[in-house]
Amino acid sequence: MRLRVLAALAALLGAGTAHASAESKLWYKRPIPSGPAQWDQGLPLGNGRLGAMVYGGVGREKIPLNEDSLWMGWARDRNNPEFLKALPEVRRLLFAGDPTAAYRVAEKNMLGVPHRLQSYQPLGDLRLSFDGDGATDDYRLELDLDTAVATLRYTRGGVTFTREVFASFPDQVIVVRQTADKPGQVSMGVWIDRPQDAVTQIPSADRLDLIGQLACDKGLGFRASVKIVNEGGTVEAFPERVQVDKANTVTLFVAAATTFKGIAARYTGEDPRAVVERQLAAAAAKGFEKIRADHVADHQALFRRVDIRLGPTRTTEAETLPTDERVDRVKTKGERDHALDALYFQFGRYLLIASSRPGDLPANLQGVWNDKMQAPWNSDYHLNINLQMNYWPAEVTNLAEMHEPLFDFLESLREPGRQTAKVQYGARGFVAHHITDTFGFTAVGDHPRAGLWPSGAAWTAQHLWEHYQFGRDKAFLAKAYPTMKEAAEFFLDYLVPDAQGRLVSGPSVSPENRYKLPNGNVGVLCMGPTMDHEIVHALFDQCARASQILGIDGDLRKKLLEAKAKVPMPAVGKYGQIQEWAEDYDEPDPGHRHISQLFALYPSDLVTMRGTPALAKAARATIERRLANGGGHTGWSRAWIINFWARLEDGDKAYENVQALLAKSTLPNLWDLHPPFQIDGNFGGTAGIAEMLLQSHGGDIALLPALPAAWPEGTFRGLRARGGVEVDVSWSGGKATAAALRPSIGETHRLRPPRGQQIEAIATGGKRIPYRTDGDVAVVALAAGKTYEVTFR
Ligand code: FUC
């Protein structure tokens, strides 16, 4: 056994050191067009707060910039004072079966005032121009996910030029460097601008300032400054640019800040000018080499926690073909490129690191990247799936710290959400609906058909519990518990008894979907959508468990459990599906993109294969029915479906949807398409691939629970299971060959081998350890800090 383990671990170690380009690099043979229509095809860079895009233009490069707090709007009370008065009437009409009349009352009286959000906005464009736009040799543009550096290299007239761009988290600057392999070859113009609400000033030849103010004085002030450092050559300022001539190397440091204050540590409301001056002075003093080295080390400390290979062993072809051609082969030829599957997985991890760092705002609908003053859906925070999906990969792909911005953000919704609960519902606790922004919007947004849905905070609060589940950090749970509890308290007050004495949610919606009444009328608002009840079940249960762990709030725990017993669990409908509403309605759109009634299957675990087999079967029927009617047409919907199939342990179906995500909803830069570009599908897709390889809900750590026939061999290192365990597995011929477990805390685990296999032995330090079996499952006590080797037969 020892030999086999050693061989398998050697393979794993190999996976840990080599970062093969097919799985960790996006690259292109020609510049990416950078017109407004192709903005979403550039290579994204980010440090959690700042974002930049690179296109690799030879004569011109436009680098669109973002700062994630730059939203149009300001904080104000948006609760509707008429809401509470209308609430009984809306409920009465819905219970009486008249959703049309209920809708009218709701539309008049329940929307926020005002009910529309304003947009997250771009910061500006850094524009570079270079001498000569002619033909080049050996053009290569790449984004290395392992270093988080975009590199352009080309040769012209016998000179090889190199451009590097990255966004540094430690130094809070975006860095651009243009250099050449011969002296005096770099001549370039530099300019920064924004189409509105900002002016550009050039205070000196080495410096440009973009100074802006939104909404006259009501909105945010902001600033983006560029410091130019030339080695050799000359610099000269013109009204519209700084021109560098005949330098050896030119380095640009870009710093930016806004007057936004609140939510997370980095937004102090300090004068943006003072912030950027400080950051630029520090960057210039530190110098390019050290900034780059620190950036790469900082990034790799996160990125390198996980390695993945999905095989059959990749062909060298995958290494020789540029990324756009690889994506195109999947789209047009149905090609299976497993190194691309792995690259897509790692790209999701890269994007999370780039758009969500501790101390920053959470990743919005587009991460931190947006080029439009009026972005699609305002590039906001949607709480009826999208924001949560952004964080699905955080724990399992070993980026738990990247989850923190979501927690800070939820915390910031507590006070405004408390006001909304009180003023609109006469309830305790706090509530948020389907959309929100950085100014604490918790009222009903857009239209009742999407916005009158009170479960946004209750869902998001479950991420706190998940973080605890993965890390078992009791101090974190103690801090998080009051938020979970307040989200639950709202529902204790808000749920109402129906005619059968059950406690139901409403007025609400099953996110964005509609139902058909027996008389043919179409309803949107309803009493008792299944998803709300699933959210309540899970939240109440989590609060009860948390209060028990913390040894507090016994009375509340009792109340939560009593109430939970009266909230309906999902029912099975006439198609064998999980019913989406309290009644078994038909739907005008049976292929709807939201599959909210399966919240219980994923991300929650109320429905599991072994715990609730009948409901798991109904979940399967639900997905099949959605897919048979054109479901999965948005990237995020497809990504959710991957996770569902993974939880149903159907690896081939999960893979089919990975393939469909790549073929139908992926741009040449691997960004997800709603369409348009929306980042949730990237994160959901990454989470789904992880879920195929490792699961840890419902009490078991399951190894390769949904391995598709398409990936008969492979390895992963460093995925994370609940209970603080890092897991490595390698497999071949569709069977696990070895696994390693590295617990960070001591706990007894139930370890489930892949289907059809059994655990042969568990050893640490070369010595077998005892365990108990329960069917195929090994029940084993693991100690913190050790590595356990698992073999299979
Ligand atoms: C949800 C979805 C839409 C879109 C939007 C941003 O409301 O229904 O498809 O993704 O969020």
Coordinates of C-alpha atoms and ligand atoms in Angstrom, one line a residue, residues 365 376-377 380-386 434-435 446 450 511-512 592-594 633-634 636 674 678 680, ligand 1:
L365 CA -22.9 41.4 -11.4
P376 CA -26.9 46.1 -17.7
W377 CA -29.0 45.7 -14.5
D380 CA -25.7 45.9 -9.1
Y381 CA -26.1 43.3 -6.4
H382 CA -28.9 40.9 -7.2
L383 CA -29.9 38.9 -4.1
N384 CA -32.2 36.4 -5.7
I385 CA -29.3 34.2 -7.0
N386 CA -26.6 36.3 -8.6
H434 CA -34.1 41.2 -4.7
I435 CA -31.7 44.0 -5.5
D446 CA -37.8 47.5 -10.1
A450 CA -39.1 40.6 -9.2
P511 CA -38.0 34.6 -8.2
E512 CA -39.1 36.2 -11.5
H592 CA -37.6 29.4 -16.9
R593 CA -34.0 30.4 -16.0
H594 CA -34.7 30.5 -12.3
H633 CA -30.2 29.6 -21.5
T634 CA -28.4 32.2 -19.3
W636 CA -25.8 31.5 -14.5
H674 CA -26.0 36.1 -19.6
Q678 CA -22.4 38.7 -16.3
D680 CA -22.1 34.9 -11.9
Ligands
FUC1 C1 -31.8 38.1 -12.1 C2 -32.1 37.2 -13.4 C3 -31.7 37.9 -14.6 C4 -30.4 38.6 -14.5 C5 -30.5 39.6 -13.4 C6 -29.2 40.3 -13.2 O1 -32.9 38.8 -11.8 O2 -33.4 36.9 -13.4 O3 -31.7 36.9 -15.6 O4 -29.4 37.7 -14.3 O5 -30.7 38.9 -12.2

